[in-house]
Structure formats: structure tokens, C-alpha cells
């Protein structure tokens, strides 16, 4: 097992999506490559993403505030 930063680093196999989830485009790219996805996204994160999507579709500007982390 290893941590990857981008979908491009993955050519085959299985991916575990960690608790903070991934973008819809990354998920689509993984599915397009035929990668098996194990989704471990936190249910609270999923719910927040759904609310943000709904608000955005209804014309609201959505701002997500958090702490950026960097991997070394």
C-alpha cells in the first residue's frame, strides 16, 4: 500500500478513498480506468459535500474553510 497524490499515479488495482473524500472528477477518472474503489469517506464529509452541491446549484457562492495540509 502507498499514498498517491494524483489519479495519474494509479494505473490499475484498488484505491481506498480516505476520510476527506475526493473530487467528483477524480472519482470519475478512477472509474474510467476501471480501478476498484473502496470509499472510506466520512459520512459527515459526504453530507457536507451534498449540502455544498445543493447550495451551489441554487445560486449560492460556497466557501469551504479549513486547514491546508502538506504531505512530505
C-alpha atoms as a PDB file:
ATOM      1  CA  UNK A   1       0.000   0.000   0.000  1.00  0.00           C
ATOM      2  CA  UNK A   2       1.187   3.514  -0.760  1.00  0.00           C
ATOM      3  CA  UNK A   3      -0.185   7.043  -0.691  1.00  0.00           C
ATOM      4  CA  UNK A   4      -0.621   8.812  -4.022  1.00  0.00           C
ATOM      5  CA  UNK A   5      -1.275  12.472  -4.731  1.00  0.00           C
ATOM      6  CA  UNK A   6      -2.931  12.236  -8.157  1.00  0.00           C
ATOM      7  CA  UNK A   7      -5.090   9.833 -10.132  1.00  0.00           C
ATOM      8  CA  UNK A   8      -2.404   9.785 -12.826  1.00  0.00           C
ATOM      9  CA  UNK A   9      -0.127   7.851 -10.452  1.00  0.00           C
ATOM     10  CA  UNK A  10      -2.561   4.918 -10.490  1.00  0.00           C
ATOM     11  CA  UNK A  11      -2.698   2.546 -13.415  1.00  0.00           C
ATOM     12  CA  UNK A  12      -4.578  -0.445 -12.006  1.00  0.00           C
ATOM     13  CA  UNK A  13      -5.699  -2.131  -8.830  1.00  0.00           C
ATOM     14  CA  UNK A  14      -7.681  -0.896  -5.870  1.00  0.00           C
ATOM     15  CA  UNK A  15      -7.893   2.536  -4.240  1.00  0.00           C
ATOM     16  CA  UNK A  16      -9.019   3.394  -0.724  1.00  0.00           C
ATOM     17  CA  UNK A  17     -10.514   6.873  -0.583  1.00  0.00           C
ATOM     18  CA  UNK A  18      -9.621   8.336   2.791  1.00  0.00           C
ATOM     19  CA  UNK A  19     -11.973  10.115   5.153  1.00  0.00           C
ATOM     20  CA  UNK A  20     -11.948  13.540   3.458  1.00  0.00           C
ATOM     21  CA  UNK A  21     -13.049  12.134   0.122  1.00  0.00           C
ATOM     22  CA  UNK A  22     -12.036  13.083  -3.422  1.00  0.00           C
ATOM     23  CA  UNK A  23     -13.422  15.359  -6.096  1.00  0.00           C
ATOM     24  CA  UNK A  24     -16.123  14.118  -8.417  1.00  0.00           C
ATOM     25  CA  UNK A  25     -13.706  14.415 -11.338  1.00  0.00           C
ATOM     26  CA  UNK A  26     -11.072  12.285  -9.585  1.00  0.00           C
ATOM     27  CA  UNK A  27     -13.689   9.649  -8.781  1.00  0.00           C
ATOM     28  CA  UNK A  28     -14.850   9.649 -12.416  1.00  0.00           C
ATOM     29  CA  UNK A  29     -11.244   9.315 -13.603  1.00  0.00           C
ATOM     30  CA  UNK A  30     -10.696   6.325 -11.304  1.00  0.00           C
ATOM     31  CA  UNK A  31     -13.900   4.706 -12.536  1.00  0.00           C
ATOM     32  CA  UNK A  32     -12.838   5.397 -16.130  1.00  0.00           C
ATOM     33  CA  UNK A  33      -9.613   3.491 -15.521  1.00  0.00           C
ATOM     34  CA  UNK A  34     -11.528   0.536 -14.122  1.00  0.00           C
ATOM     35  CA  UNK A  35      -9.984   0.984 -10.669  1.00  0.00           C
ATOM     36  CA  UNK A  36     -11.768  -0.730  -7.779  1.00  0.00           C
ATOM     37  CA  UNK A  37     -12.794   1.951  -5.272  1.00  0.00           C
ATOM     38  CA  UNK A  38     -13.136   1.385  -1.535  1.00  0.00           C
ATOM     39  CA  UNK A  39     -14.841   4.537  -0.289  1.00  0.00           C
ATOM     40  CA  UNK A  40     -13.942   5.324   3.336  1.00  0.00           C
ATOM     41  CA  UNK A  41     -15.197   8.913   3.140  1.00  0.00           C
ATOM     42  CA  UNK A  42     -16.599  10.072   6.480  1.00  0.00           C
ATOM     43  CA  UNK A  43     -20.409  10.283   6.365  1.00  0.00           C
ATOM     44  CA  UNK A  44     -20.247  13.820   7.800  1.00  0.00           C
ATOM     45  CA  UNK A  45     -17.954  14.854   4.930  1.00  0.00           C
ATOM     46  CA  UNK A  46     -20.293  13.281   2.375  1.00  0.00           C
ATOM     47  CA  UNK A  47     -23.261  15.132   3.888  1.00  0.00           C
ATOM     48  CA  UNK A  48     -21.360  18.449   3.834  1.00  0.00           C
ATOM     49  CA  UNK A  49     -20.412  17.874   0.185  1.00  0.00           C
ATOM     50  CA  UNK A  50     -24.050  17.177  -0.694  1.00  0.00           C
ATOM     51  CA  UNK A  51     -25.194  20.362   1.051  1.00  0.00           C
ATOM     52  CA  UNK A  52     -22.500  22.421  -0.695  1.00  0.00           C
ATOM     53  CA  UNK A  53     -23.525  20.967  -4.076  1.00  0.00           C
ATOM     54  CA  UNK A  54     -27.207  21.790  -3.439  1.00  0.00           C
ATOM     55  CA  UNK A  55     -26.425  25.341  -2.333  1.00  0.00           C
ATOM     56  CA  UNK A  56     -24.170  25.890  -5.340  1.00  0.00           C
ATOM     57  CA  UNK A  57     -26.842  24.630  -7.732  1.00  0.00           C
ATOM     58  CA  UNK A  58     -29.275  27.068  -6.112  1.00  0.00           C
ATOM     59  CA  UNK A  59     -27.020  30.017  -6.901  1.00  0.00           C
ATOM     60  CA  UNK A  60     -25.175  30.418  -3.616  1.00  0.00           C
ATOM     61  CA  UNK A  61     -21.424  31.002  -3.505  1.00  0.00           C
ATOM     62  CA  UNK A  62     -19.977  28.233  -1.344  1.00  0.00           C
ATOM     63  CA  UNK A  63     -16.751  28.845   0.560  1.00  0.00           C
ATOM     64  CA  UNK A  64     -15.027  25.973   2.324  1.00  0.00           C
ATOM     65  CA  UNK A  65     -12.723  26.968   5.157  1.00  0.00           C
ATOM     66  CA  UNK A  66     -10.137  24.627   6.601  1.00  0.00           C
ATOM     67  CA  UNK A  67      -6.503  23.996   7.240  1.00  0.00           C
ATOM     68  CA  UNK A  68      -4.382  23.062   4.274  1.00  0.00           C
ATOM     69  CA  UNK A  69      -2.059  20.178   4.977  1.00  0.00           C
ATOM     70  CA  UNK A  70       1.008  19.212   3.017  1.00  0.00           C
ATOM     71  CA  UNK A  71       2.492  15.761   2.709  1.00  0.00           C
ATOM     72  CA  UNK A  72       6.226  15.258   2.909  1.00  0.00           C
END
